[in-house]
Amino acid sequence: MKAVVQRVASAEVQANAETVAAIGQGLLALVGIQASDSERECSWMAQKLLNLRIFDDEERKLNRSVMDVGGELLLVSNFTVCGDARHGRRPEFTDAADFDEGKTLFKNLVAEAQQIYPRTLAGAYGRLMRVSLVNDGPVTLVVASP
């Protein structure tokens, strides 16, 4: 499982011109589910995202998590995060999970995160989405499960 994680002042996901989810301060995670992923990666990623210390403390050091600052987490499925663009000009997506397996695991990731931290929202799996955000920092990381 891979995620592109951005610390945001705000973020919004729209599908068919309707807002699916919107957050204020927090994290936006574009999540790619890989064919080799299982429930174990869902638990690992939920814990990692919610406990990732990328918010400033009183000394302006990255020392606080999204839960510490009372922010929100927005999870957006994005199979292209699993793309491999090292060769040629068109990325390959052979590492991405198939649609149904990816959907099941993404739902599990969302449920895991919501169980730990109810201020977790999600985009619309498998739909064409427009994601807008105000990056805060900017702080952007790529996180991959072991």
PDB file of C-alpha atoms in Angstrom:
ATOM      1  CA  MET A   1       0.000   0.000   0.000  1.00  0.00           C
ATOM      2  CA  LYS A   2       1.308   3.403  -0.930  1.00  0.00           C
ATOM      3  CA  ALA A   3       0.081   6.877  -0.074  1.00  0.00           C
ATOM      4  CA  VAL A   4       0.987  10.386  -1.109  1.00  0.00           C
ATOM      5  CA  VAL A   5       0.301  12.349   2.059  1.00  0.00           C
ATOM      6  CA  GLN A   6      -0.118  16.105   2.188  1.00  0.00           C
ATOM      7  CA  ARG A   7      -0.585  18.300   5.218  1.00  0.00           C
ATOM      8  CA  VAL A   8      -3.443  20.604   4.278  1.00  0.00           C
ATOM      9  CA  ALA A   9      -5.199  23.708   5.519  1.00  0.00           C
ATOM     10  CA  SER A  10      -8.262  22.337   3.693  1.00  0.00           C
ATOM     11  CA  ALA A  11      -9.198  19.751   1.066  1.00  0.00           C
ATOM     12  CA  GLU A  12     -12.311  18.735  -0.850  1.00  0.00           C
ATOM     13  CA  VAL A  13     -13.326  15.837  -3.095  1.00  0.00           C
ATOM     14  CA  GLN A  14     -16.047  16.195  -5.696  1.00  0.00           C
ATOM     15  CA  ALA A  15     -17.640  13.541  -7.905  1.00  0.00           C
ATOM     16  CA  ASN A  16     -20.211  14.502 -10.549  1.00  0.00           C
ATOM     17  CA  ALA A  17     -19.965  18.141  -9.391  1.00  0.00           C
ATOM     18  CA  GLU A  18     -21.125  17.179  -5.874  1.00  0.00           C
ATOM     19  CA  THR A  19     -18.975  17.414  -2.777  1.00  0.00           C
ATOM     20  CA  VAL A  20     -18.283  13.912  -1.468  1.00  0.00           C
ATOM     21  CA  ALA A  21     -16.044  14.962   1.432  1.00  0.00           C
ATOM     22  CA  ALA A  22     -14.382  18.119   2.713  1.00  0.00           C
ATOM     23  CA  ILE A  23     -11.987  18.771   5.578  1.00  0.00           C
ATOM     24  CA  GLY A  24     -10.288  21.688   7.250  1.00  0.00           C
ATOM     25  CA  GLN A  25      -6.822  21.359   8.760  1.00  0.00           C
ATOM     26  CA  GLY A  26      -5.487  17.844   8.497  1.00  0.00           C
ATOM     27  CA  LEU A  27      -4.084  15.283   6.103  1.00  0.00           C
ATOM     28  CA  LEU A  28      -5.051  14.344   2.574  1.00  0.00           C
ATOM     29  CA  ALA A  29      -3.839  10.874   1.602  1.00  0.00           C
ATOM     30  CA  LEU A  30      -4.009   9.652  -1.992  1.00  0.00           C
ATOM     31  CA  VAL A  31      -3.928   5.892  -1.450  1.00  0.00           C
ATOM     32  CA  GLY A  32      -2.883   3.211  -3.916  1.00  0.00           C
ATOM     33  CA  ILE A  33      -3.821  -0.371  -3.108  1.00  0.00           C
ATOM     34  CA  GLN A  34      -1.330  -2.905  -4.456  1.00  0.00           C
ATOM     35  CA  ALA A  35      -2.117  -6.435  -5.637  1.00  0.00           C
ATOM     36  CA  SER A  36       0.025  -7.845  -2.801  1.00  0.00           C
ATOM     37  CA  ASP A  37      -1.842  -5.914  -0.063  1.00  0.00           C
ATOM     38  CA  SER A  38      -3.974  -7.498   2.658  1.00  0.00           C
ATOM     39  CA  GLU A  39      -5.756  -6.531   5.886  1.00  0.00           C
ATOM     40  CA  ARG A  40      -2.341  -6.194   7.530  1.00  0.00           C
ATOM     41  CA  GLU A  41      -1.431  -3.256   5.279  1.00  0.00           C
ATOM     42  CA  CYS A  42      -4.769  -1.571   6.033  1.00  0.00           C
ATOM     43  CA  SER A  43      -4.030  -1.634   9.762  1.00  0.00           C
ATOM     44  CA  TRP A  44      -0.451  -0.525   9.251  1.00  0.00           C
ATOM     45  CA  MET A  45      -1.407   2.400   6.984  1.00  0.00           C
ATOM     46  CA  ALA A  46      -4.230   3.599   9.252  1.00  0.00           C
ATOM     47  CA  GLN A  47      -1.859   3.651  12.239  1.00  0.00           C
ATOM     48  CA  LYS A  48       0.915   5.305  10.222  1.00  0.00           C
ATOM     49  CA  LEU A  49      -1.244   8.098   8.828  1.00  0.00           C
ATOM     50  CA  LEU A  50      -2.948   8.896  12.123  1.00  0.00           C
ATOM     51  CA  ASN A  51       0.296   8.910  14.102  1.00  0.00           C
ATOM     52  CA  LEU A  52       2.596  10.541  11.547  1.00  0.00           C
ATOM     53  CA  ARG A  53       4.174  13.526  13.285  1.00  0.00           C
ATOM     54  CA  ILE A  54       4.127  16.224  10.613  1.00  0.00           C
ATOM     55  CA  PHE A  55       2.393  19.079  12.423  1.00  0.00           C
ATOM     56  CA  ASP A  56       4.278  21.800  14.289  1.00  0.00           C
ATOM     57  CA  ASP A  57       4.634  21.826  18.057  1.00  0.00           C
ATOM     58  CA  GLU A  58       5.214  24.968  20.122  1.00  0.00           C
ATOM     59  CA  GLU A  59       8.847  25.118  18.947  1.00  0.00           C
ATOM     60  CA  ARG A  60       7.828  24.781  15.270  1.00  0.00           C
ATOM     61  CA  LYS A  61       9.220  21.257  15.061  1.00  0.00           C
ATOM     62  CA  LEU A  62       7.302  18.532  13.236  1.00  0.00           C
ATOM     63  CA  ASN A  63       6.299  16.716  16.384  1.00  0.00           C
ATOM     64  CA  ARG A  64       2.492  16.386  16.408  1.00  0.00           C
ATOM     65  CA  SER A  65       0.084  14.029  14.645  1.00  0.00           C
ATOM     66  CA  VAL A  66      -3.237  14.843  13.012  1.00  0.00           C
ATOM     67  CA  MET A  67      -4.921  13.480  16.154  1.00  0.00           C
ATOM     68  CA  ASP A  68      -2.736  15.670  18.394  1.00  0.00           C
ATOM     69  CA  VAL A  69      -3.860  18.826  16.584  1.00  0.00           C
ATOM     70  CA  GLY A  70      -7.522  17.780  16.304  1.00  0.00           C
ATOM     71  CA  GLY A  71      -7.331  17.765  12.503  1.00  0.00           C
ATOM     72  CA  GLU A  72      -9.100  15.552  10.008  1.00  0.00           C
ATOM     73  CA  LEU A  73      -7.961  12.761   7.699  1.00  0.00           C
ATOM     74  CA  LEU A  74      -9.245  12.533   4.127  1.00  0.00           C
ATOM     75  CA  LEU A  75      -8.531   9.234   2.341  1.00  0.00           C
ATOM     76  CA  VAL A  76      -8.843   9.191  -1.443  1.00  0.00           C
ATOM     77  CA  SER A  77      -8.381   6.021  -3.478  1.00  0.00           C
ATOM     78  CA  ASN A  78      -5.960   6.534  -6.349  1.00  0.00           C
ATOM     79  CA  PHE A  79      -4.672   3.482  -8.207  1.00  0.00           C
ATOM     80  CA  THR A  80      -2.202   5.642 -10.160  1.00  0.00           C
ATOM     81  CA  VAL A  81      -0.136   5.969  -6.970  1.00  0.00           C
ATOM     82  CA  CYS A  82       0.875   2.362  -7.737  1.00  0.00           C
ATOM     83  CA  GLY A  83       2.067   3.353 -11.204  1.00  0.00           C
ATOM     84  CA  ASP A  84       5.613   2.616 -12.315  1.00  0.00           C
ATOM     85  CA  ALA A  85       7.000   5.283 -14.649  1.00  0.00           C
ATOM     86  CA  ARG A  86      10.662   4.233 -14.535  1.00  0.00           C
ATOM     87  CA  HIS A  87      10.609   2.843 -18.064  1.00  0.00           C
ATOM     88  CA  GLY A  88       9.163   4.326 -21.226  1.00  0.00           C
ATOM     89  CA  ARG A  89       6.717   7.207 -21.311  1.00  0.00           C
ATOM     90  CA  ARG A  90       3.534   5.517 -20.195  1.00  0.00           C
ATOM     91  CA  PRO A  91       3.276   4.301 -16.594  1.00  0.00           C
ATOM     92  CA  GLU A  92       2.498   0.662 -15.908  1.00  0.00           C
ATOM     93  CA  PHE A  93      -0.105  -0.275 -13.315  1.00  0.00           C
ATOM     94  CA  THR A  94       0.646  -3.980 -12.937  1.00  0.00           C
ATOM     95  CA  ASP A  95       1.266  -3.564  -9.184  1.00  0.00           C
ATOM     96  CA  ALA A  96      -2.210  -2.103  -8.546  1.00  0.00           C
ATOM     97  CA  ALA A  97      -4.899  -4.340  -7.059  1.00  0.00           C
ATOM     98  CA  ASP A  98      -7.830  -5.230  -9.285  1.00  0.00           C
ATOM     99  CA  PHE A  99     -10.974  -3.130  -8.857  1.00  0.00           C
ATOM    100  CA  ASP A 100     -12.941  -5.382  -6.493  1.00  0.00           C
ATOM    101  CA  GLU A 101     -10.008  -6.300  -4.247  1.00  0.00           C
ATOM    102  CA  GLY A 102      -8.908  -2.661  -4.133  1.00  0.00           C
ATOM    103  CA  LYS A 103     -12.411  -1.551  -3.195  1.00  0.00           C
ATOM    104  CA  THR A 104     -12.611  -4.081  -0.356  1.00  0.00           C
ATOM    105  CA  LEU A 105      -9.209  -3.118   1.030  1.00  0.00           C
ATOM    106  CA  PHE A 106      -9.858   0.622   0.688  1.00  0.00           C
ATOM    107  CA  LYS A 107     -13.127   0.228   2.624  1.00  0.00           C
ATOM    108  CA  ASN A 108     -11.211  -1.703   5.281  1.00  0.00           C
ATOM    109  CA  LEU A 109      -8.584   1.038   5.491  1.00  0.00           C
ATOM    110  CA  VAL A 110     -11.290   3.674   5.956  1.00  0.00           C
ATOM    111  CA  ALA A 111     -13.047   1.572   8.608  1.00  0.00           C
ATOM    112  CA  GLU A 112      -9.761   0.960  10.486  1.00  0.00           C
ATOM    113  CA  ALA A 113      -8.938   4.660  10.495  1.00  0.00           C
ATOM    114  CA  GLN A 114     -12.469   5.679  11.535  1.00  0.00           C
ATOM    115  CA  GLN A 115     -12.422   3.186  14.389  1.00  0.00           C
ATOM    116  CA  ILE A 116      -9.240   4.780  15.721  1.00  0.00           C
ATOM    117  CA  TYR A 117     -10.128   8.361  14.819  1.00  0.00           C
ATOM    118  CA  PRO A 118     -13.716   9.213  13.840  1.00  0.00           C
ATOM    119  CA  ARG A 119     -12.633  12.445  12.120  1.00  0.00           C
ATOM    120  CA  THR A 120     -11.713  10.371   9.054  1.00  0.00           C
ATOM    121  CA  LEU A 121     -13.506  10.896   5.733  1.00  0.00           C
ATOM    122  CA  ALA A 122     -13.168   9.238   2.334  1.00  0.00           C
ATOM    123  CA  GLY A 123     -13.559  10.007  -1.339  1.00  0.00           C
ATOM    124  CA  ALA A 124     -15.685   7.959  -3.750  1.00  0.00           C
ATOM    125  CA  TYR A 125     -13.910   4.730  -4.696  1.00  0.00           C
ATOM    126  CA  GLY A 126     -13.713   4.042  -8.417  1.00  0.00           C
ATOM    127  CA  ARG A 127     -15.328   7.294  -9.493  1.00  0.00           C
ATOM    128  CA  LEU A 128     -13.821  10.177 -11.405  1.00  0.00           C
ATOM    129  CA  MET A 129     -13.055  12.705  -8.695  1.00  0.00           C
ATOM    130  CA  ARG A 130     -11.794  16.259  -8.532  1.00  0.00           C
ATOM    131  CA  VAL A 131      -9.582  16.826  -5.520  1.00  0.00           C
ATOM    132  CA  SER A 132      -8.760  20.352  -4.431  1.00  0.00           C
ATOM    133  CA  LEU A 133      -6.496  21.272  -1.566  1.00  0.00           C
ATOM    134  CA  VAL A 134      -4.567  24.008   0.116  1.00  0.00           C
ATOM    135  CA  ASN A 135      -1.207  22.459   0.945  1.00  0.00           C
ATOM    136  CA  ASP A 136       0.074  23.627   4.326  1.00  0.00           C
ATOM    137  CA  GLY A 137       3.821  24.081   4.466  1.00  0.00           C
ATOM    138  CA  PRO A 138       4.073  22.557   1.953  1.00  0.00           C
ATOM    139  CA  VAL A 139       4.539  19.208   3.650  1.00  0.00           C
ATOM    140  CA  THR A 140       4.234  16.211   1.309  1.00  0.00           C
ATOM    141  CA  LEU A 141       5.443  12.647   1.919  1.00  0.00           C
ATOM    142  CA  VAL A 142       5.269   9.312   0.171  1.00  0.00           C
ATOM    143  CA  VAL A 143       4.478   6.494   2.623  1.00  0.00           C
ATOM    144  CA  ALA A 144       4.726   2.823   1.663  1.00  0.00           C
ATOM    145  CA  SER A 145       3.873  -0.175   3.807  1.00  0.00           C
ATOM    146  CA  PRO A 146       6.747  -2.558   4.557  1.00  0.00           C
TER     147      PRO A 146
END
